[in-house]
mmCIF file of C-alpha atoms in Angstrom:
data_model
loop_
_atom_site.group_PDB
_atom_site.id
_atom_site.type_symbol
_atom_site.label_atom_id
_atom_site.label_comp_id
_atom_site.label_asym_id
_atom_site.label_seq_id
_atom_site.Cartn_x
_atom_site.Cartn_y
_atom_site.Cartn_z
ATOM 1 C CA GLY A 143 115.547 42.479 123.020
ATOM 2 C CA ILE A 144 113.891 45.584 124.065
ATOM 3 C CA GLN A 145 114.067 48.063 121.186
ATOM 4 C CA VAL A 146 113.432 51.950 121.181
ATOM 5 C CA GLU A 147 113.457 53.258 117.622
ATOM 6 C CA GLN A 148 113.212 56.992 116.647
ATOM 7 C CA SER A 149 112.590 58.554 113.116
ATOM 8 C CA PRO A 150 113.513 60.231 111.031
ATOM 9 C CA PRO A 151 117.157 59.955 112.352
ATOM 10 C CA ASP A 152 117.845 63.437 110.765
ATOM 11 C CA LEU A 153 115.572 66.428 109.839
ATOM 12 C CA ILE A 154 116.346 69.840 108.154
ATOM 13 C CA LEU A 155 113.586 72.280 108.505
ATOM 14 C CA GLN A 156 113.119 75.719 107.384
ATOM 15 C CA GLU A 157 112.264 78.262 110.153
ATOM 16 C CA GLY A 158 108.267 78.263 110.492
ATOM 17 C CA ALA A 159 107.792 74.784 109.380
ATOM 18 C CA ASN A 160 106.075 72.026 111.320
ATOM 19 C CA SER A 161 107.445 68.660 112.214
ATOM 20 C CA THR A 162 106.500 65.211 113.606
ATOM 21 C CA LEU A 163 109.020 63.215 115.540
ATOM 22 C CA ARG A 164 108.340 59.501 116.203
ATOM 23 C CA CYS A 165 109.492 57.065 118.950
ATOM 24 C CA ASN A 166 108.452 53.498 118.698
ATOM 25 C CA PHE A 167 109.197 50.859 121.399
ATOM 26 C CA SER A 168 108.966 47.239 121.676
ATOM 27 C CA ASP A 169 106.954 46.610 124.942
ATOM 28 C CA SER A 170 104.630 48.230 127.374
ATOM 29 C CA VAL A 171 106.021 51.307 129.228
ATOM 30 C CA ASN A 172 105.931 52.630 132.611
ATOM 31 C CA ASN A 173 107.525 55.865 131.866
ATOM 32 C CA LEU A 174 108.040 57.968 128.539
ATOM 33 C CA GLN A 175 109.621 61.197 128.494
ATOM 34 C CA TRP A 176 111.025 63.326 125.665
ATOM 35 C CA PHE A 177 114.226 65.244 125.850
ATOM 36 C CA HIS A 178 115.937 68.231 123.999
ATOM 37 C CA GLN A 179 119.740 68.025 123.808
ATOM 38 C CA ASN A 180 120.793 71.581 122.790
ATOM 39 C CA PRO A 181 124.039 72.315 120.809
ATOM 40 C CA TRP A 182 125.725 72.824 124.136
ATOM 41 C CA GLY A 183 124.884 69.581 125.467
ATOM 42 C CA GLN A 184 122.232 70.287 127.789
ATOM 43 C CA LEU A 185 119.356 67.853 128.346
ATOM 44 C CA ILE A 186 116.111 69.602 128.562
ATOM 45 C CA ASN A 187 112.819 67.932 129.734
ATOM 46 C CA LEU A 188 110.154 68.405 127.230
ATOM 47 C CA PHE A 189 107.302 66.121 128.389
ATOM 48 C CA TYR A 190 106.692 63.190 130.785
ATOM 49 C CA ILE A 191 104.070 61.504 128.852
ATOM 50 C CA PRO A 192 103.593 57.626 129.381
ATOM 51 C CA SER A 193 100.170 57.844 127.823
ATOM 52 C CA GLY A 194 97.693 60.658 126.632
ATOM 53 C CA THR A 195 98.415 64.081 125.076
ATOM 54 C CA LYS A 196 100.264 66.977 126.532
ATOM 55 C CA GLN A 197 100.950 70.609 125.106
ATOM 56 C CA ASN A 198 103.502 73.230 126.007
ATOM 57 C CA GLY A 199 103.466 76.266 123.844
ATOM 58 C CA ARG A 200 104.751 75.236 120.305
ATOM 59 C CA LEU A 201 105.396 71.731 121.402
ATOM 60 C CA SER A 202 103.040 68.771 121.994
ATOM 61 C CA ALA A 203 103.356 65.198 122.340
ATOM 62 C CA THR A 204 100.901 62.127 122.181
ATOM 63 C CA THR A 205 101.684 58.663 123.449
ATOM 64 C CA VAL A 206 99.466 55.722 122.447
ATOM 65 C CA ALA A 207 100.878 53.176 124.987
ATOM 66 C CA THR A 208 98.403 50.346 123.443
ATOM 67 C CA GLU A 209 100.129 50.812 119.937
ATOM 68 C CA ARG A 210 103.634 51.460 121.492
ATOM 69 C CA TYR A 211 104.493 54.773 120.067
ATOM 70 C CA SER A 212 104.718 58.357 120.941
ATOM 71 C CA LEU A 213 104.928 61.499 118.596
ATOM 72 C CA LEU A 214 106.244 64.851 119.281
ATOM 73 C CA TYR A 215 104.956 67.722 117.325
ATOM 74 C CA ILE A 216 107.089 70.883 116.696
ATOM 75 C CA SER A 217 105.221 73.753 115.073
ATOM 76 C CA SER A 218 106.388 77.057 113.771
ATOM 77 C CA SER A 219 110.048 75.835 114.285
ATOM 78 C CA GLN A 220 112.602 78.203 115.520
ATOM 79 C CA THR A 221 116.338 78.100 115.013
ATOM 80 C CA THR A 222 116.529 77.561 118.938
ATOM 81 C CA ASP A 223 114.713 74.244 118.180
ATOM 82 C CA SER A 224 117.896 72.766 116.605
ATOM 83 C CA GLY A 225 119.466 69.934 118.600
ATOM 84 C CA VAL A 226 118.996 66.250 119.091
ATOM 85 C CA TYR A 227 115.603 65.131 120.422
ATOM 86 C CA PHE A 228 115.510 61.782 122.463
ATOM 87 C CA CYS A 229 112.777 59.687 123.963
ATOM 88 C CA ALA A 230 113.517 57.531 126.769
ATOM 89 C CA VAL A 231 111.368 54.940 128.259
ATOM 90 C CA VAL A 232 111.327 52.582 131.146
ATOM 91 C CA MET A 233 109.495 49.375 130.181
ATOM 92 C CA LYS A 234 107.251 47.205 132.386
ATOM 93 C CA THR A 235 109.325 44.340 131.748
ATOM 94 C CA SER A 236 112.891 46.023 132.147
ATOM 95 C CA TYR A 237 113.035 46.422 136.111
ATOM 96 C CA ASP A 238 113.272 50.075 136.046
ATOM 97 C CA LYS A 239 116.067 50.246 133.527
ATOM 98 C CA VAL A 240 116.045 53.250 131.346
ATOM 99 C CA ILE A 241 116.514 53.149 127.636
ATOM 100 C CA PHE A 242 117.245 55.918 125.300
ATOM 101 C CA GLY A 243 116.365 56.124 121.637
ATOM 102 C CA PRO A 244 119.063 56.818 119.146
ATOM 103 C CA GLY A 245 117.655 60.359 118.734
ATOM 104 C CA THR A 246 116.344 62.593 115.823
ATOM 105 C CA SER A 247 118.931 65.362 115.183
ATOM 106 C CA LEU A 248 116.944 68.589 113.949
ATOM 107 C CA SER A 249 118.339 71.475 112.063
ATOM 108 C CA VAL A 250 116.120 74.512 111.717
ATOM 109 C CA ILE A 251 117.638 76.915 109.102
ATOM 110 C CA PRO A 252 116.628 80.714 108.868
ATOM 111 C CA ASP B 36 118.272 75.329 135.356
ATOM 112 C CA SER B 37 117.152 71.709 136.334
ATOM 113 C CA GLY B 38 118.259 72.137 139.944
ATOM 114 C CA VAL B 39 120.630 69.227 139.603
ATOM 115 C CA THR B 40 124.134 70.015 140.055
ATOM 116 C CA GLN B 41 127.300 67.977 138.846
ATOM 117 C CA THR B 42 131.040 68.809 139.448
ATOM 118 C CA PRO B 43 133.467 68.804 137.985
ATOM 119 C CA LYS B 44 132.376 70.133 134.697
ATOM 120 C CA HIS B 45 135.358 69.038 132.916
ATOM 121 C CA LEU B 46 137.840 66.398 133.638
ATOM 122 C CA ILE B 47 141.276 65.305 131.653
ATOM 123 C CA THR B 48 142.866 62.393 133.011
ATOM 124 C CA ALA B 49 145.407 59.610 132.005
ATOM 125 C CA THR B 50 144.733 56.103 131.020
ATOM 126 C CA GLY B 51 144.874 53.810 134.055
ATOM 127 C CA GLN B 52 143.842 56.508 136.446
ATOM 128 C CA ARG B 53 140.675 56.864 138.820
ATOM 129 C CA VAL B 54 138.273 59.551 139.072
ATOM 130 C CA THR B 55 135.141 60.519 140.955
ATOM 131 C CA LEU B 56 132.247 62.566 139.539
ATOM 132 C CA ARG B 57 129.642 64.063 142.019
ATOM 133 C CA CYS B 58 126.120 64.867 141.817
ATOM 134 C CA SER B 59 123.712 66.687 144.052
ATOM 135 C CA PRO B 60 119.989 65.952 143.238
ATOM 136 C CA ARG B 61 117.201 68.346 143.241
ATOM 137 C CA SER B 62 115.624 69.287 146.591
ATOM 138 C CA GLY B 63 113.292 66.617 147.779
ATOM 139 C CA ASP B 64 114.353 64.035 145.130
ATOM 140 C CA LEU B 65 115.199 60.476 146.300
ATOM 141 C CA SER B 66 116.307 58.903 143.272
ATOM 142 C CA VAL B 67 119.609 59.322 141.337
ATOM 143 C CA TYR B 68 120.386 58.001 137.937
ATOM 144 C CA TRP B 69 123.861 57.873 136.227
ATOM 145 C CA TYR B 70 124.271 57.980 132.420
ATOM 146 C CA GLN B 71 127.018 57.967 129.770
ATOM 147 C CA GLN B 72 126.870 59.554 126.517
ATOM 148 C CA SER B 73 129.511 58.666 123.888
ATOM 149 C CA LEU B 74 129.720 59.094 120.327
ATOM 150 C CA ASP B 75 129.246 55.433 119.203
ATOM 151 C CA GLN B 76 127.190 54.415 121.912
ATOM 152 C CA GLY B 77 124.519 57.252 122.422
ATOM 153 C CA LEU B 78 122.995 57.726 125.939
ATOM 154 C CA GLN B 79 123.360 54.825 128.123
ATOM 155 C CA PHE B 80 121.910 54.150 131.423
ATOM 156 C CA LEU B 81 124.599 53.107 133.987
ATOM 157 C CA ILE B 82 122.709 52.803 137.575
ATOM 158 C CA GLN B 83 120.005 54.142 139.648
ATOM 159 C CA TYR B 84 119.975 54.629 143.540
ATOM 160 C CA TYR B 85 116.839 55.286 145.450
ATOM 161 C CA ASN B 86 117.068 56.611 149.095
ATOM 162 C CA GLY B 87 120.837 55.059 149.337
ATOM 163 C CA GLU B 88 120.001 51.751 147.919
ATOM 164 C CA GLU B 89 120.752 50.381 144.449
ATOM 165 C CA ARG B 90 117.559 50.417 142.454
ATOM 166 C CA ALA B 91 118.316 49.305 138.858
ATOM 167 C CA LYS B 92 121.581 48.575 136.979
ATOM 168 C CA GLY B 93 122.250 49.062 133.167
ATOM 169 C CA ASN B 94 125.292 48.755 131.108
ATOM 170 C CA ILE B 95 127.653 49.631 133.893
ATOM 171 C CA LEU B 96 131.274 48.124 133.777
ATOM 172 C CA GLU B 97 132.807 46.529 136.662
ATOM 173 C CA ARG B 98 135.476 49.293 136.760
ATOM 174 C CA PHE B 99 132.732 51.541 137.482
ATOM 175 C CA SER B 100 130.919 51.976 140.742
ATOM 176 C CA ALA B 101 128.588 54.573 142.297
ATOM 177 C CA GLN B 102 126.885 55.161 145.840
ATOM 178 C CA GLN B 103 124.259 57.462 147.144
ATOM 179 C CA PHE B 104 124.951 59.075 150.652
ATOM 180 C CA PRO B 105 122.556 59.783 153.439
ATOM 181 C CA ASP B 106 122.245 63.351 152.294
ATOM 182 C CA LEU B 107 121.119 61.784 149.012
ATOM 183 C CA HIS B 108 124.158 63.061 146.927
ATOM 184 C CA SER B 109 125.693 60.485 144.599
ATOM 185 C CA GLU B 110 129.131 59.578 143.342
ATOM 186 C CA LEU B 111 130.283 57.678 140.345
ATOM 187 C CA ASN B 112 133.693 56.338 140.644
ATOM 188 C CA LEU B 113 135.522 55.211 137.256
ATOM 189 C CA SER B 114 138.787 53.197 137.742
ATOM 190 C CA SER B 115 141.601 51.912 135.476
ATOM 191 C CA LEU B 116 140.492 54.499 132.937
ATOM 192 C CA GLU B 117 140.506 53.568 129.050
ATOM 193 C CA LEU B 118 140.587 55.653 126.118
ATOM 194 C CA GLY B 119 137.020 54.715 125.325
ATOM 195 C CA ASP B 120 135.786 55.957 128.585
ATOM 196 C CA SER B 121 135.993 59.477 127.277
ATOM 197 C CA ALA B 122 132.541 60.627 127.191
ATOM 198 C CA LEU B 123 129.579 63.136 128.823
ATOM 199 C CA TYR B 124 128.385 61.571 132.004
ATOM 200 C CA PHE B 125 125.066 62.842 133.057
ATOM 201 C CA CYS B 126 123.248 62.543 136.722
ATOM 202 C CA ALA B 127 119.562 62.803 136.719
ATOM 203 C CA SER B 128 117.195 62.893 139.548
ATOM 204 C CA SER B 129 113.331 62.056 140.376
ATOM 205 C CA PRO B 130 111.339 62.385 143.411
ATOM 206 C CA GLY B 131 110.583 58.641 143.335
ATOM 207 C CA THR B 132 111.391 55.541 141.160
ATOM 208 C CA SER B 133 108.900 56.207 138.622
ATOM 209 C CA TYR B 134 108.805 59.767 137.965
ATOM 210 C CA GLU B 135 109.839 62.495 135.494
ATOM 211 C CA GLN B 136 113.949 62.771 135.512
ATOM 212 C CA TYR B 137 115.619 66.035 135.729
ATOM 213 C CA PHE B 138 119.266 66.235 134.191
ATOM 214 C CA GLY B 139 122.425 67.950 135.431
ATOM 215 C CA PRO B 140 124.698 69.657 133.149
ATOM 216 C CA GLY B 141 127.082 66.655 132.833
ATOM 217 C CA THR B 142 130.636 66.064 133.334
ATOM 218 C CA ARG B 143 132.821 65.835 130.355
ATOM 219 C CA LEU B 144 135.658 63.222 130.819
ATOM 220 C CA THR B 145 138.659 62.975 128.446
ATOM 221 C CA VAL B 146 141.095 60.335 129.022
ATOM 222 C CA THR B 147 144.398 60.655 127.064
#
């Protein structure tokens, strides 16, 4: 079946460190988004990035659609970056169904 | 603030009961999506409506139903509730069917 995998599942960083989160998907995608779920449960849009590269402040993302993966880069991490990072895809063969990955849980410690 | 509103924020009810969750999309958005987030199942897509019509269906139980009204707000109806239905229910909206989604704050449902 259709698969969305994220790695690593858990990550602990010292404040100021950089990190790379990965999302692999098993089929061609129409849409791909990255979200941050903060400790209060709120889901925050980070990037809408079915292909290419985008940057927003300390965060950037790259999707290589032909190789079926996306990367989220967090630089100079802050404690407010803590939470769970999800990628969500709509695959071309999934008839508009949205599939979330299992998430990467990030803890940034002072 | 994403511009998507959901009510109520919290809901506590008993097994066997029926509840209705409400979602108002961002101004101008025609698509509404419903999701369930539970500890053991992660974030699961339930259903999508576009301009009043059902567009896509995910892992939605037969006990659950949804609709989108002419003013584009949507309701998710959950009936014959079971303990396992306790979860965070999110609504999201987007301008069309293949665009960036914006999530509401969620409704936390507790079934006792």
